[in-house]
């Protein structure tokens, strides 16, 4: 019996386990190894690691965590979790069963990308969702924003801080008069035609329009819709919340979900995430789970 089972061993999961390891608690981290940013060659904006590879950051963090003897690391996928306070079980796809008194879900999200030929292959290299993570490296070149719905207005206005911006309405977004006024003030161009495909040009990305033309860009931003990467929180009956970006697991101030003893941290538990927030949430979930072992809920 572990004190805490941590499902997901990326930034949030390692940060959670570290707090518990330092409290000398027995922790199992079960990780499938598919970090959300595995498509990107560099991670930006994370203090003291700006520009490092996502893999290096995770490997160093894991090595430091595993120096604590009360931590076990299991490379596997959890297919099912069940149980309740003081008696949770996690079953993996290899058929192993782990038992723990508390459960932390740090399982990340899936990104649902717009269906444009060639787009998925450029995800994390020329196609991004977050300008804070990858806008700077576009060197103030021409930027595209591909509309997926009403969030396109907000996204295009924010992205235009990083360079001259074209909003591709792609048949799913029609700005109203007020929005057109804002686009005008900010110099944001609107391209109404649907996209036929995108291609890597080496230096940037070429957007092919169904009307026949092409637009050359340094990079393209999309509003990827996110949802929890695995169904465990739903299986356990945790509240799932909606946001304009998709769905995520609802938590309170200590990252505890609506199910006592189940905590959630990182992207899976917030509307929009990054490494810094994932580590912060993870540290809070670790401390929250630890407190709940000391002061059990009544
Ligand atoms: C293309 C791209 C580029 C990005 N660039 C940046 C950047 O430059 N800077 C930045 O701050 N943020 C960046 N982000 C965001 C960043 O990747 C996430 O915020 C961060 O990875 C969230 O960490 P996490 O630990 O919550 O989840 P993740 O890193 O996604 O990790 C979740 C882990 O849980 C595991 N898992 C899931 N389900 C199970 C299961 N059932 N059993 C066992 N394990 C499971 C997964 O395999 C994975 O290892 C980027 C995102 C993308 C998509």
Short mmCIF file of C-alpha atoms and ligand atoms in Angstrom, two decimals:
data_model
loop_
_atom_site.label_atom_id
_atom_site.label_comp_id
_atom_site.label_asym_id
_atom_site.label_seq_id
_atom_site.Cartn_x
_atom_site.Cartn_y
_atom_site.Cartn_z
CA UNK A 1 0.00 0.00 0.00
CA UNK A 2 1.44 3.36 -1.09
CA UNK A 3 0.58 6.62 0.62
CA UNK A 4 -0.04 8.22 -2.77
CA UNK A 5 -0.37 6.95 -6.33
CA UNK A 6 0.57 9.59 -8.90
CA UNK A 7 -0.77 8.82 -12.36
CA UNK A 8 1.24 10.76 -14.97
CA UNK A 9 4.96 11.40 -14.48
CA UNK A 10 5.59 14.60 -16.38
CA UNK A 11 6.04 18.11 -14.96
CA UNK A 12 2.93 18.14 -12.73
CA UNK A 13 3.28 14.54 -11.58
CA UNK A 14 6.98 14.84 -10.72
CA UNK A 15 6.39 18.12 -8.86
CA UNK A 16 3.62 16.43 -6.83
CA UNK A 17 5.72 13.36 -6.05
CA UNK A 18 8.69 15.52 -5.01
CA UNK A 19 6.74 17.18 -2.20
CA UNK A 20 5.60 13.76 -0.95
CA UNK A 21 9.06 12.20 -1.26
CA UNK A 22 10.51 15.04 0.79
CA UNK A 23 7.86 14.29 3.43
CA UNK A 24 9.21 10.69 3.40
CA UNK A 25 5.92 9.32 2.11
CA UNK A 26 5.74 6.19 -0.04
CA UNK A 27 4.82 7.18 -3.58
CA UNK A 28 4.34 5.33 -6.86
CA UNK A 29 4.50 7.34 -10.09
CA UNK A 30 2.94 5.50 -13.03
CA UNK A 31 3.71 7.13 -16.36
CA UNK A 32 2.95 6.32 -19.99
CA UNK A 33 5.64 8.74 -21.24
CA UNK A 34 3.60 10.84 -23.71
CA UNK A 35 4.17 14.42 -22.58
CA UNK A 36 2.02 17.00 -24.34
CA UNK A 37 5.02 19.01 -25.62
CA UNK A 38 6.86 15.98 -27.05
CA UNK A 39 6.36 17.49 -30.55
CA UNK A 40 8.38 20.64 -29.73
CA UNK A 41 12.18 20.81 -29.90
CA UNK A 42 12.46 23.47 -27.15
CA UNK A 43 10.39 24.58 -24.17
CA UNK A 44 10.25 28.29 -23.43
CA UNK A 45 9.28 30.49 -20.52
CA UNK A 46 10.15 28.08 -17.70
CA UNK A 47 12.44 29.70 -15.15
CA UNK A 48 16.12 28.61 -15.44
CA UNK A 49 15.27 26.19 -18.28
CA UNK A 50 14.23 28.63 -21.05
CA UNK A 51 15.01 27.03 -24.44
CA UNK A 52 15.93 23.58 -23.06
CA UNK A 53 14.44 20.50 -24.67
CA UNK A 54 11.20 19.31 -23.01
CA UNK A 55 12.76 15.87 -22.64
CA UNK A 56 15.87 17.14 -20.83
CA UNK A 57 13.78 19.08 -18.31
CA UNK A 58 11.64 16.03 -17.57
CA UNK A 59 14.61 13.62 -17.40
CA UNK A 60 16.53 15.80 -14.94
CA UNK A 61 13.45 16.25 -12.78
CA UNK A 62 12.81 12.50 -12.80
CA UNK A 63 16.44 11.72 -11.89
CA UNK A 64 16.29 14.11 -8.92
CA UNK A 65 12.96 12.60 -7.79
CA UNK A 66 14.26 9.04 -7.97
CA UNK A 67 17.14 9.91 -5.62
CA UNK A 68 14.51 9.67 -2.87
CA UNK A 69 14.22 6.02 -1.75
CA UNK A 70 10.48 6.13 -1.00
CA UNK A 71 9.57 6.67 -4.68
CA UNK A 72 8.85 3.90 -7.18
CA UNK A 73 8.58 4.69 -10.90
CA UNK A 74 6.48 2.46 -13.12
CA UNK A 75 6.52 2.85 -16.92
CA UNK A 76 3.01 1.78 -17.83
CA UNK A 77 -0.45 3.14 -18.63
CA UNK A 78 -3.19 3.13 -16.02
CA UNK A 79 -6.30 1.76 -17.69
CA UNK A 80 -8.59 2.00 -14.68
CA UNK A 81 -8.78 3.50 -11.20
CA UNK A 82 -11.33 2.58 -8.56
CA UNK A 83 -11.89 2.72 -4.81
CA UNK A 84 -12.29 5.53 -2.32
CA UNK A 85 -10.42 7.37 0.43
CA UNK A 86 -7.58 5.26 1.93
CA UNK A 87 -8.24 2.45 -0.56
CA UNK A 88 -7.64 3.46 -4.18
CA UNK A 89 -6.54 0.99 -6.84
CA UNK A 90 -4.88 1.67 -10.18
CA UNK A 91 -4.82 -1.13 -12.74
CA UNK A 92 -2.34 -0.87 -15.60
CA UNK A 93 -2.56 -2.17 -19.14
CA UNK A 94 0.08 -4.78 -18.22
CA UNK A 95 -2.34 -6.05 -15.58
CA UNK A 96 -0.52 -4.82 -12.46
CA UNK A 97 -2.60 -3.38 -9.62
CA UNK A 98 -1.22 -0.61 -7.36
CA UNK A 99 -2.93 0.44 -4.13
CA UNK A 100 -2.72 3.84 -2.50
CA UNK A 101 -4.44 5.92 0.16
CA UNK A 102 -4.57 9.01 -2.05
CA UNK A 103 -4.56 9.48 -5.81
CA UNK A 104 -3.09 12.33 -7.85
CA UNK A 105 -4.05 12.58 -11.51
CA UNK A 106 -1.40 14.45 -13.51
CA UNK A 107 -2.32 12.91 -16.82
CA UNK A 108 -2.31 15.94 -19.12
CA UNK A 109 -4.61 16.61 -22.06
CA UNK A 110 -5.21 15.63 -25.66
CA UNK A 111 -5.05 18.40 -28.26
CA UNK A 112 -7.75 18.20 -30.91
CA UNK A 113 -6.29 19.92 -33.97
CA UNK A 114 -8.26 21.40 -36.89
CA UNK A 115 -8.53 18.94 -39.78
CA UNK A 116 -6.38 20.61 -42.40
CA UNK A 117 -4.14 18.44 -44.60
CA UNK A 118 -0.50 18.68 -43.48
CA UNK A 119 -1.26 20.56 -40.25
CA UNK A 120 -0.78 17.80 -37.67
CA UNK A 121 2.69 16.99 -39.03
CA UNK A 122 3.83 20.56 -38.26
CA UNK A 123 2.40 20.68 -34.69
CA UNK A 124 5.02 21.99 -32.29
CA UNK A 125 7.40 22.98 -35.13
CA UNK A 126 5.51 25.51 -37.29
CA UNK A 127 2.00 25.17 -35.87
CA UNK A 128 1.44 26.20 -32.25
CA UNK A 129 -1.32 27.17 -29.84
CA UNK A 130 0.50 29.42 -27.33
CA UNK A 131 2.29 32.61 -28.42
CA UNK A 132 3.98 32.96 -25.01
CA UNK A 133 5.67 29.58 -25.63
CA UNK A 134 6.65 29.98 -29.29
CA UNK A 135 5.80 33.50 -30.53
CA UNK A 136 9.19 35.07 -29.78
CA UNK A 137 11.09 32.61 -32.01
CA UNK A 138 9.03 33.71 -35.05
CA UNK A 139 11.26 36.81 -35.07
CA UNK A 140 8.36 39.20 -35.76
CA UNK A 141 7.69 37.49 -39.11
CA UNK A 142 4.20 37.11 -40.60
CA UNK A 143 1.92 35.04 -38.39
CA UNK A 144 -1.32 33.25 -39.14
CA UNK A 145 -4.18 32.42 -36.79
CA UNK A 146 -6.53 29.68 -37.95
CA UNK A 147 -10.05 30.20 -36.63
CA UNK A 148 -11.86 27.32 -34.97
CA UNK A 149 -14.75 29.35 -33.55
CA UNK A 150 -15.49 32.45 -31.47
CA UNK A 151 -12.13 32.24 -29.59
CA UNK A 152 -10.49 33.25 -32.87
CA UNK A 153 -11.08 36.94 -32.14
CA UNK A 154 -9.27 36.86 -28.79
CA UNK A 155 -6.50 34.61 -30.14
CA UNK A 156 -5.80 36.81 -33.18
CA UNK A 157 -5.69 40.00 -31.10
CA UNK A 158 -3.24 38.48 -28.58
CA UNK A 159 -1.06 36.84 -31.25
CA UNK A 160 -0.77 40.14 -33.14
CA UNK A 161 1.52 41.32 -30.31
CA UNK A 162 4.17 39.01 -31.82
CA UNK A 163 4.05 40.13 -35.45
CA UNK A 164 1.89 41.13 -38.45
CA UNK A 165 -1.10 38.80 -38.28
CA UNK A 166 -3.58 37.28 -40.73
CA UNK A 167 -6.70 35.62 -39.37
CA UNK A 168 -7.85 32.69 -41.54
CA UNK A 169 -11.62 32.57 -40.96
CA UNK A 170 -11.81 29.13 -42.68
CA UNK A 171 -15.60 29.31 -42.92
CA UNK A 172 -16.13 29.08 -39.14
CA UNK A 173 -15.74 32.68 -37.95
CA UNK A 174 -17.39 35.91 -39.04
CA UNK A 175 -16.20 38.99 -37.11
CA UNK A 176 -18.92 41.48 -36.16
CA UNK A 177 -18.53 45.21 -36.81
CA UNK A 178 -16.91 45.90 -33.43
CA UNK A 179 -14.41 43.08 -33.93
CA UNK A 180 -13.64 44.29 -37.44
CA UNK A 181 -12.87 47.70 -35.90
CA UNK A 182 -10.38 46.15 -33.46
CA UNK A 183 -8.76 44.16 -36.27
CA UNK A 184 -8.45 47.37 -38.27
CA UNK A 185 -6.80 49.23 -35.38
CA UNK A 186 -4.32 46.41 -34.84
CA UNK A 187 -3.61 45.86 -38.55
CA UNK A 188 -4.94 42.29 -38.49
CA UNK A 189 -5.83 41.05 -42.00
CA UNK A 190 -8.79 38.70 -42.51
CA UNK A 191 -8.64 35.90 -45.09
CA UNK A 192 -12.15 34.47 -45.59
CA UNK A 193 -11.19 31.48 -47.82
CA UNK A 194 -11.03 27.95 -46.43
CA UNK A 195 -7.65 26.26 -46.11
CA UNK A 196 -6.82 23.48 -48.58
CA UNK A 197 -3.63 22.48 -46.78
CA UNK A 198 -0.36 23.62 -45.19
CA UNK A 199 3.25 22.81 -46.09
CA UNK A 200 6.62 23.18 -44.46
CA UNK A 201 8.81 25.58 -46.45
CA UNK A 202 11.89 25.15 -44.28
CA UNK A 203 12.00 28.76 -43.12
CA UNK A 204 8.27 28.82 -42.38
CA UNK A 205 4.93 27.48 -43.48
CA UNK A 206 2.93 27.89 -46.67
CA UNK A 207 -0.86 28.04 -46.38
CA UNK A 208 -2.78 26.91 -49.47
CA UNK A 209 -6.27 28.37 -49.89
CA UNK A 210 -9.20 26.59 -51.53
CA UNK A 211 -9.53 29.64 -53.80
CA UNK A 212 -6.11 28.84 -55.24
CA UNK A 213 -3.72 31.33 -53.63
CA UNK A 214 -0.99 30.69 -51.06
CA UNK A 215 0.14 32.73 -48.05
CA UNK A 216 3.70 32.41 -46.68
CA UNK A 217 4.05 32.65 -42.91
CA UNK A 218 6.70 32.27 -40.23
CA UNK A 219 4.23 30.25 -38.14
CA UNK A 220 0.56 29.42 -37.69
CA UNK A 221 -1.42 29.43 -34.42
CA UNK A 222 -4.50 27.28 -33.88
CA UNK A 223 -7.07 27.01 -31.10
CA UNK A 224 -6.56 23.35 -30.22
CA UNK A 225 -9.48 22.02 -28.19
CA UNK A 226 -8.26 20.16 -25.12
CA UNK A 227 -9.76 17.40 -22.99
CA UNK A 228 -8.33 15.11 -20.27
CA UNK A 229 -5.90 12.65 -21.90
CA UNK A 230 -7.48 9.66 -20.17
CA UNK A 231 -10.92 8.84 -18.74
CA UNK A 232 -9.79 8.07 -15.15
CA UNK A 233 -11.23 11.23 -13.56
CA UNK A 234 -14.58 10.55 -15.21
CA UNK A 235 -14.45 6.87 -14.16
CA UNK A 236 -13.98 8.00 -10.56
CA UNK A 237 -16.89 10.46 -10.78
CA UNK A 238 -14.83 13.67 -10.55
CA UNK A 239 -16.57 16.85 -11.73
CA UNK A 240 -15.50 17.81 -15.25
CA UNK A 241 -15.65 21.53 -16.08
CA UNK A 242 -16.11 23.29 -19.43
CA UNK A 243 -14.14 26.29 -20.66
CA UNK A 244 -13.86 27.98 -24.06
CA UNK A 245 -10.74 25.83 -24.58
CA UNK A 246 -12.42 22.48 -23.86
CA UNK A 247 -12.90 20.38 -20.73
CA UNK A 248 -10.79 19.81 -17.60
CA UNK A 249 -11.05 18.21 -14.17
CA UNK A 250 -12.47 20.59 -11.57
CA UNK A 251 -10.39 21.12 -8.40
CA UNK A 252 -10.37 23.31 -5.30
CA UNK A 253 -7.52 25.46 -3.92
CA UNK A 254 -5.48 22.42 -2.84
CA UNK A 255 -6.05 20.69 -6.20
CA UNK A 256 -8.50 18.20 -4.68
CA UNK A 257 -11.27 17.08 -7.03
CA UNK A 258 -14.93 16.63 -6.10
CA UNK A 259 -14.04 13.03 -5.03
CA UNK A 260 -12.38 13.00 -1.56
CA UNK A 261 -8.77 11.83 -1.71
CA UNK A 262 -8.45 12.33 -5.47
CA UNK A 263 -6.30 15.28 -6.54
CA UNK A 264 -5.62 16.55 -10.07
CA UNK A 265 -2.80 18.78 -11.30
CA UNK A 266 -1.35 20.33 -14.42
CA UNK A 267 -3.02 20.67 -17.80
CA UNK A 268 -5.69 18.09 -16.99
CA UNK A 269 -6.95 20.32 -14.18
CA UNK A 270 -6.91 23.77 -15.82
CA UNK A 271 -8.36 25.48 -18.86
CA UNK A 272 -4.97 26.54 -20.25
CA UNK A 273 -1.61 25.26 -19.09
CA UNK A 274 2.13 25.52 -19.37
CA UNK A 275 5.16 24.03 -17.59
CA UNK A 276 5.23 26.66 -14.86
CA UNK A 277 1.56 26.23 -14.00
CA UNK A 278 1.87 22.42 -14.15
CA UNK A 279 4.76 22.44 -11.67
CA UNK A 280 2.90 24.87 -9.40
CA UNK A 281 -0.30 22.79 -9.47
CA UNK A 282 1.72 19.61 -8.93
CA UNK A 283 3.51 21.01 -5.87
CA UNK A 284 0.14 22.09 -4.46
CA UNK A 285 -1.44 18.67 -5.17
CA UNK A 286 1.50 16.93 -3.46
CA UNK A 287 1.21 19.16 -0.40
CA UNK A 288 -2.60 18.86 -0.49
CA UNK A 289 -2.49 15.05 -0.58
CA UNK A 290 0.07 15.06 2.23
CA UNK A 291 -2.11 17.33 4.38
CA UNK A 292 -5.08 15.09 3.74
CA UNK A 293 -3.09 12.09 5.04
CA UNK A 294 -2.28 14.04 8.23
CA UNK A 295 -5.74 15.58 8.64
CA UNK A 296 -8.12 13.06 7.01
CA UNK A 297 -11.41 14.48 5.77
CA UNK A 298 -14.27 13.76 8.22
C1 LIG B 1 3.41 21.76 -29.11
C2 LIG B 1 3.45 22.26 -27.69
C3 LIG B 1 4.46 23.07 -27.28
C4 LIG B 1 4.48 23.54 -25.95
N1 LIG B 1 5.49 24.40 -25.58
C5 LIG B 1 5.52 24.87 -24.31
C6 LIG B 1 6.56 25.77 -23.92
O1 LIG B 1 7.44 26.14 -24.71
N2 LIG B 1 6.54 26.23 -22.64
C7 LIG B 1 5.58 25.85 -21.74
O2 LIG B 1 5.64 26.30 -20.59
N3 LIG B 1 4.58 25.01 -22.09
C8 LIG B 1 4.55 24.50 -23.36
N4 LIG B 1 3.54 23.65 -23.73
C9 LIG B 1 2.55 23.23 -22.72
C10 LIG B 1 3.13 22.07 -21.89
O3 LIG B 1 3.50 21.00 -22.75
C11 LIG B 1 2.11 21.56 -20.89
O4 LIG B 1 1.56 22.65 -20.17
C12 LIG B 1 2.77 20.60 -19.90
O5 LIG B 1 3.31 19.49 -20.60
C13 LIG B 1 1.76 20.11 -18.87
O6 LIG B 1 2.38 19.23 -18.00
P1 LIG B 1 1.53 18.05 -17.31
O7 LIG B 1 2.49 17.35 -16.41
O8 LIG B 1 0.27 18.58 -16.77
O9 LIG B 1 1.10 17.09 -18.52
P2 LIG B 1 1.97 16.34 -19.62
O10 LIG B 1 3.31 16.96 -19.75
O11 LIG B 1 1.14 16.26 -20.85
O12 LIG B 1 2.17 14.89 -19.01
C14 LIG B 1 1.12 14.00 -18.74
C15 LIG B 1 1.76 12.64 -18.51
O13 LIG B 1 0.76 11.73 -18.05
C16 LIG B 1 0.89 10.53 -18.77
N5 LIG B 1 -0.40 9.81 -18.78
C17 LIG B 1 -1.59 10.21 -19.32
N6 LIG B 1 -2.54 9.28 -19.09
C18 LIG B 1 -1.94 8.30 -18.39
C19 LIG B 1 -2.38 7.05 -17.87
N7 LIG B 1 -3.66 6.66 -18.01
N8 LIG B 1 -1.49 6.24 -17.22
C20 LIG B 1 -0.19 6.65 -17.06
N9 LIG B 1 0.29 7.82 -17.54
C21 LIG B 1 -0.57 8.62 -18.20
C22 LIG B 1 1.33 10.95 -20.17
O14 LIG B 1 1.88 9.87 -20.90
C23 LIG B 1 2.36 12.05 -19.80
O15 LIG B 1 3.63 11.51 -19.56
C24 LIG B 1 3.47 23.17 -25.05
C25 LIG B 1 2.45 22.33 -25.47
C26 LIG B 1 2.41 21.88 -26.79
C27 LIG B 1 1.28 21.01 -27.24
#
